[in-house]
Amino acid sequence: MTNERKDRIGSVLSKRQNDLTVVLENVSDPHNISAVMRSCDAVGVQEIYVLNTKIPRHKKWGAKSSSSAAKWLTIHQFENAEACFEALRKSYSTILTTHLSSDAVSLYEADLSARIALVFGNEHSGVSDEVRAMSDGNFIIPQVGMIRSLNISVACAVSLYEAFRQKQRAGHYDRQKLDTETYLSLSNQWGLIHEENNP
Amino acid sequence: MTNERKDRIGSVLSKRQNDLTVVLENVSDPHNISAVMRSCDAVGVQEIYVLNTKIPRHKKWGAKSSSSAAKWLTIHQFENAEACFEALRKSYSTILTTHLSSDAVSLYEADLSARIALVFGNEHSGVSDEVRAMSDGNFIIPQVGMIRSLNISVACAVSLYEAFRQKQRAGHYDRQKLDTETYLSLSNQWGLIHEENNP
């Protein structure tokens, strides 16, 4: 591996965030999933949760494609909402769903620099009642247009970039946040991926 | 038209912004264009500019589809960059392109509450040299990931929502911004569209 490549990997890993994640509940369109992963990579989200209780487990993430973000992320898959939330609670203190409800706060009023998980639901039915009941609240992306719905990849990107903005202001990108073990493990793994792709 | 419908149209028009627009230069994927239009509608952008110097003029925007945002927007099409910029300069004091360059400012440092046009370029080649030369500067969406590019519909949504955030703080959604003539003309037009779709 060249020094340039090592530097690149080191630079990206030094900005990976251990306190922000995305949960995709029964999101079925592969294009949406890969777009969400790309946004995660862009803002430094390392771990994402894929919860499929109503649709089959996803088989692959297109990890062979050079434009796929899946190979730079740690993906946790669950078929059971309770098990998923048990895992989430170990790392995140707040779990918010995107759901239009009277008690939903605006994205811009939520504290996204806290240890937080953001849940996005199925393209048609949204976040399930089961998952909402286990979460800590809802947030909405304000909309003032005639069409009152956003594509999930757009909604997720807007949410993640608002988190990026808040976290950047709070200095979250100025210091390494991954623990040393995770940092070294990912560094090794990514070095190998780079070599496979650039023999 | 029911009162509910009238109220809805009035509420949306009262939040339409006359000082923020998007320019799409040779953006070719119809999915990207329709996603951009949906984001425009969501944050209250009324007018957008489509500049096609290298690809054929777009024939339709799927305006028949009920989910299409095109019917709620005023779309200006140009085949000539100079003519497009002449029109833009009449309404917008700053024109910024998305372009990775050393003099690019971060999206979060740009004043998006000013009278501003944001230019997004072709999916592969980006904004042309010609258009960059006529613009006032560049902005970038910060990225800290391994993949250093965002889909145009994601980039546009993130930019428009940062504009929304800044404009909301500056009170731009608290007062009607369209002039009375435009407001009444759109109100009539939208009422007819509503009646066509809901006979």
XYZ file of C-alpha atoms in Angstrom:
398
model
C 0.000 0.000 0.000
C 1.360 3.412 -0.961
C 1.816 6.137 1.651
C -0.852 8.209 -0.084
C -3.354 5.390 0.349
C -2.387 4.924 3.989
C -2.821 8.643 4.602
C -6.225 8.623 2.967
C -7.439 5.721 5.082
C -5.995 7.275 8.231
C -7.613 10.611 7.458
C -11.041 9.060 6.901
C -10.827 6.831 9.988
C -9.789 9.772 12.159
C -13.117 11.415 11.312
C -15.365 8.381 11.708
C -18.046 8.962 14.340
C -18.889 6.378 17.014
C -21.980 8.199 18.280
C -24.185 8.579 15.223
C -25.943 5.797 13.348
C -28.774 5.110 10.954
C -31.355 2.332 11.298
C -33.169 1.209 8.139
C -36.389 -0.621 9.020
C -37.736 -2.677 6.118
C -36.327 -0.272 3.536
C -36.675 -2.343 0.397
C -35.339 -0.430 -2.600
C -31.656 -1.318 -3.150
C -31.066 2.141 -4.688
C -32.305 3.785 -1.514
C -30.121 1.571 0.630
C -27.002 2.247 -1.385
C -27.723 5.993 -1.462
C -28.121 5.992 2.330
C -24.817 4.137 2.702
C -23.075 6.688 0.510
C -24.402 9.531 2.656
C -23.278 7.670 5.795
C -19.761 7.325 4.408
C -19.742 11.011 3.402
C -20.470 12.321 6.907
C -18.349 9.719 8.713
C -20.998 7.326 10.001
C -19.241 3.955 10.356
C -21.944 1.620 11.705
C -25.434 1.198 10.351
C -28.301 -1.068 11.368
C -30.511 -2.867 8.889
C -33.686 -4.253 10.449
C -35.809 -6.433 8.192
C -38.835 -7.865 9.940
C -41.171 -7.841 6.951
C -38.880 -8.244 3.963
C -36.186 -10.833 3.302
C -32.692 -10.312 4.657
C -30.576 -8.433 2.130
C -28.086 -10.757 0.480
C -25.482 -8.333 -0.773
C -24.740 -4.640 -0.872
C -23.008 -4.475 -4.220
C -19.705 -4.486 -2.345
C -17.868 -5.456 -5.524
C -18.781 -2.184 -7.173
C -16.103 0.434 -6.687
C -18.753 3.087 -6.067
C -20.396 1.060 -3.325
C -20.092 2.552 0.137
C -20.968 -0.776 1.767
C -17.363 -1.897 1.956
C -16.421 1.148 4.052
C -19.231 0.597 6.572
C -19.926 -1.837 9.391
C -23.400 -3.209 8.743
C -25.420 -4.872 11.498
C -28.363 -6.922 10.251
C -31.350 -7.911 12.401
C -34.618 -9.703 11.795
C -35.926 -8.974 15.265
C -36.708 -5.449 16.450
C -36.084 -6.178 20.130
C -32.656 -7.644 19.480
C -31.840 -4.700 17.251
C -32.823 -2.211 19.954
C -30.911 -4.119 22.612
C -27.796 -3.720 20.474
C -28.552 -0.053 19.727
C -29.048 0.802 23.410
C -25.488 -0.323 24.151
C -24.034 2.453 22.014
C -26.681 5.155 21.627
C -28.546 7.018 24.329
C -31.292 8.416 22.091
C -33.206 6.690 19.303
C -35.403 8.925 17.151
C -37.725 7.850 14.353
C -38.842 9.862 11.360
C -42.573 9.973 11.780
C -45.154 12.646 11.185
C -46.824 13.047 14.530
C -47.957 15.843 16.765
C -45.124 15.286 19.214
C -42.427 15.291 16.552
C -39.669 17.882 16.853
C -38.084 19.545 13.859
C -34.795 18.085 12.687
C -33.254 21.481 13.389
C -34.368 21.421 17.023
C -33.039 17.927 17.732
C -29.630 17.592 19.375
C -27.821 15.513 16.779
C -24.450 15.858 18.457
C -25.592 13.498 21.229
C -25.147 9.696 21.016
C -28.009 9.211 18.629
C -29.601 6.690 16.273
C -31.959 7.878 13.513
C -34.556 5.384 12.287
C -35.961 5.493 8.752
C -38.850 3.228 7.788
C -40.258 1.424 4.808
C -40.857 3.484 1.650
C -44.632 3.037 1.849
C -45.609 2.272 5.433
C -42.911 4.220 7.299
C -41.567 3.232 10.704
C -43.608 0.448 12.342
C -45.660 0.921 15.510
C -43.446 -1.655 17.232
C -40.278 0.326 16.552
C -41.885 3.651 17.400
C -42.985 2.271 20.759
C -39.396 1.318 21.585
C -37.911 4.634 20.459
C -37.456 7.872 22.405
C -39.324 10.188 20.076
C -39.916 11.358 16.544
C -38.450 14.056 14.381
C -39.662 15.591 11.160
C -37.928 17.314 8.290
C -39.917 20.543 7.823
C -41.620 20.839 4.436
C -43.510 23.789 2.993
C -44.399 22.411 -0.452
C -47.426 20.941 -2.200
C -45.950 17.443 -2.065
C -45.529 16.467 1.549
C -43.119 13.591 1.343
C -39.432 13.166 0.689
C -37.651 10.196 -0.804
C -35.917 8.216 1.943
C -32.438 8.744 0.486
C -33.051 12.502 0.406
C -34.549 12.520 3.921
C -31.608 10.545 5.253
C -29.010 12.747 3.543
C -30.642 15.936 4.843
C -30.748 14.479 8.382
C -27.170 13.220 8.279
C -25.844 16.516 6.978
C -27.664 18.442 9.698
C -25.981 16.068 12.152
C -22.672 16.761 10.386
C -23.199 20.522 10.723
C -24.014 20.280 14.426
C -21.202 17.841 15.152
C -18.657 19.884 13.223
C -19.556 22.957 15.271
C -19.170 20.850 18.413
C -15.677 19.747 17.350
C -16.535 16.100 16.690
C -14.377 15.966 13.574
C -11.327 17.487 15.257
C -10.337 14.427 17.269
C -10.279 10.669 16.700
C -13.477 9.132 18.045
C -13.079 5.446 17.193
C -11.404 3.406 19.912
C -7.916 2.200 19.041
C -8.964 -1.417 18.522
C -11.690 -0.498 16.032
C -9.413 1.999 14.303
C -6.654 -0.582 13.757
C -9.040 -3.328 12.711
C -10.731 -1.112 10.093
C -7.380 0.229 8.936
C -6.181 -3.320 8.215
C -9.434 -4.309 6.544
C -9.554 -1.194 4.340
C -5.924 -1.618 3.356
C -6.724 -5.099 2.062
C -9.793 -3.840 0.140
C -7.662 -1.151 -1.449
C -5.082 -3.736 -2.517
C -7.736 -6.031 -3.984
C -9.155 -3.159 -6.020
C -5.777 -1.778 -7.067
C -3.473 -4.773 -7.533
C -62.460 23.942 -5.197
C -63.019 23.168 -1.516
C -61.929 25.610 1.175
C -59.417 23.069 2.415
C -57.782 22.986 -0.999
C -57.743 26.771 -1.227
C -56.142 26.989 2.211
C -53.502 24.479 1.250
C -52.587 26.356 -1.912
C -52.561 29.668 -0.054
C -50.387 28.249 2.703
C -47.830 26.873 0.242
C -47.759 30.047 -1.881
C -47.289 32.204 1.207
C -44.023 30.356 1.855
C -42.690 30.317 -1.719
C -39.301 32.056 -1.946
C -38.491 34.551 -4.700
C -34.784 34.788 -3.877
C -33.528 31.216 -4.092
C -33.237 29.106 -7.222
C -31.505 26.080 -8.654
C -29.819 25.874 -12.060
C -29.375 22.421 -13.588
C -26.685 22.485 -16.286
C -26.851 19.464 -18.586
C -28.204 17.226 -15.846
C -29.368 14.252 -17.879
C -30.918 11.635 -15.613
C -34.696 12.200 -15.395
C -34.733 10.661 -11.908
C -32.227 13.240 -10.734
C -34.222 16.072 -12.271
C -37.478 14.953 -10.700
C -35.801 14.423 -7.312
C -34.350 17.942 -7.488
C -37.775 19.350 -8.325
C -39.296 17.571 -5.357
C -36.685 19.057 -3.037
C -37.317 22.507 -4.545
C -41.042 22.178 -3.853
C -40.329 20.971 -0.309
C -38.289 24.036 0.692
C -40.449 26.523 -1.227
C -38.296 27.186 -4.290
C -40.748 28.247 -7.044
C -38.530 28.959 -10.070
C -35.835 26.703 -11.442
C -33.544 27.037 -14.463
C -32.724 24.163 -16.768
C -29.756 24.861 -19.022
C -29.074 22.244 -21.669
C -26.186 23.168 -23.954
C -24.898 19.639 -24.536
C -27.968 17.440 -24.224
C -31.355 17.747 -25.936
C -34.024 19.982 -24.454
C -36.157 18.024 -22.016
C -39.556 17.285 -23.511
C -41.612 16.663 -20.425
C -41.290 16.528 -16.677
C -43.789 13.793 -15.978
C -46.259 16.536 -15.071
C -49.128 14.092 -15.450
C -47.881 12.013 -12.577
C -49.483 13.015 -9.301
C -46.158 12.677 -7.530
C -44.407 15.008 -9.946
C -43.281 18.294 -8.464
C -42.927 19.862 -11.934
C -46.491 21.112 -11.974
C -45.914 23.187 -8.834
C -42.773 24.854 -10.189
C -41.997 27.532 -12.774
C -39.378 26.022 -15.058
C -37.201 28.205 -17.270
C -35.430 26.317 -20.055
C -32.359 27.620 -21.888
C -30.036 26.250 -24.541
C -27.638 29.152 -24.275
C -25.606 29.839 -21.129
C -25.316 33.593 -21.693
C -29.064 34.027 -22.121
C -29.632 31.917 -19.024
C -27.264 34.058 -16.964
C -28.780 37.265 -18.276
C -32.145 36.054 -16.976
C -30.630 34.892 -13.669
C -28.890 38.222 -13.045
C -32.247 40.017 -13.126
C -33.425 38.169 -10.008
C -30.372 36.871 -8.179
C -27.360 38.806 -6.963
C -25.097 35.813 -6.369
C -24.632 32.720 -8.526
C -22.602 29.895 -6.986
C -21.575 26.629 -8.628
C -20.848 23.327 -6.987
C -17.288 22.676 -7.950
C -14.349 21.181 -6.126
C -11.733 23.879 -6.257
C -9.260 25.525 -3.929
C -11.322 28.694 -3.692
C -14.562 26.910 -2.874
C -16.282 27.800 0.384
C -18.132 25.266 2.480
C -21.892 25.167 2.039
C -22.156 26.044 5.722
C -20.116 29.219 5.295
C -22.108 30.491 2.328
C -24.855 33.051 2.950
C -27.832 31.217 1.510
C -30.347 33.742 2.776
C -29.164 36.231 0.143
C -30.700 36.411 -3.358
C -28.884 33.357 -4.621
C -28.795 30.823 -7.454
C -27.100 27.451 -6.942
C -25.761 25.716 -10.063
C -25.463 21.929 -10.296
C -23.708 20.360 -13.273
C -23.773 17.227 -15.365
C -23.564 13.888 -13.506
C -20.174 13.069 -15.015
C -18.449 16.268 -16.075
C -19.865 18.679 -13.489
C -20.382 22.395 -14.101
C -18.821 23.581 -17.387
C -15.897 26.018 -17.559
C -18.135 28.455 -19.408
C -20.697 28.542 -16.605
C -18.059 28.673 -13.894
C -16.469 31.686 -15.578
C -19.786 33.548 -15.494
C -20.548 32.652 -11.863
C -19.508 34.419 -8.672
C -17.818 31.518 -6.940
C -17.965 27.892 -5.927
C -19.179 26.046 -2.890
C -18.572 22.521 -1.711
C -20.513 20.150 0.470
C -17.936 18.920 2.985
C -17.236 15.189 2.850
C -15.097 13.087 5.153
C -15.643 9.633 3.634
C -13.771 7.216 1.375
C -16.067 7.988 -1.563
C -15.701 11.644 -2.414
C -18.770 12.296 -4.483
C -22.454 12.716 -3.816
C -25.344 11.992 -6.129
C -26.692 15.243 -7.565
C -30.156 14.785 -6.056
C -28.565 14.278 -2.633
C -26.185 17.229 -3.085
C -29.046 19.461 -4.169
C -31.310 18.394 -1.289
C -28.559 18.975 1.284
C -27.844 22.431 -0.187
C -31.503 23.420 -0.388
C -32.180 22.319 3.174
C -29.197 24.280 4.470
C -30.696 27.267 2.639
C -34.039 26.447 4.275
C -32.421 26.365 7.714
C -30.667 29.699 7.207
C -33.725 31.353 5.658
C -36.036 30.063 8.366
C -33.779 31.573 11.022
C -33.816 34.839 9.082
C -37.634 34.854 9.029
C -38.040 34.246 5.289
C -40.966 31.870 5.831
C -42.852 34.228 8.132
C -44.030 36.642 5.447
C -45.272 36.356 1.862
C -42.397 36.883 -0.542
C -44.023 36.419 -3.952
C -45.335 39.641 -5.473
C -49.138 39.842 -5.616
C -49.320 39.298 -9.372
C -47.268 36.073 -9.230
C -49.173 34.893 -6.167
C -52.567 35.322 -7.842
C -51.432 33.839 -11.144
C -50.023 30.710 -9.455
C -53.050 30.445 -7.211
C -55.349 30.330 -10.255
C -53.119 27.888 -12.108
C -52.792 25.527 -9.116
C -56.506 25.618 -8.481
C -57.103 24.385 -12.024
C -54.490 21.623 -11.675
C -56.140 20.506 -8.462
C -59.533 20.366 -10.177
C -58.157 18.387 -13.116
C -56.625 15.853 -10.742
C -59.644 15.690 -8.427
C -62.689 16.075 -10.668
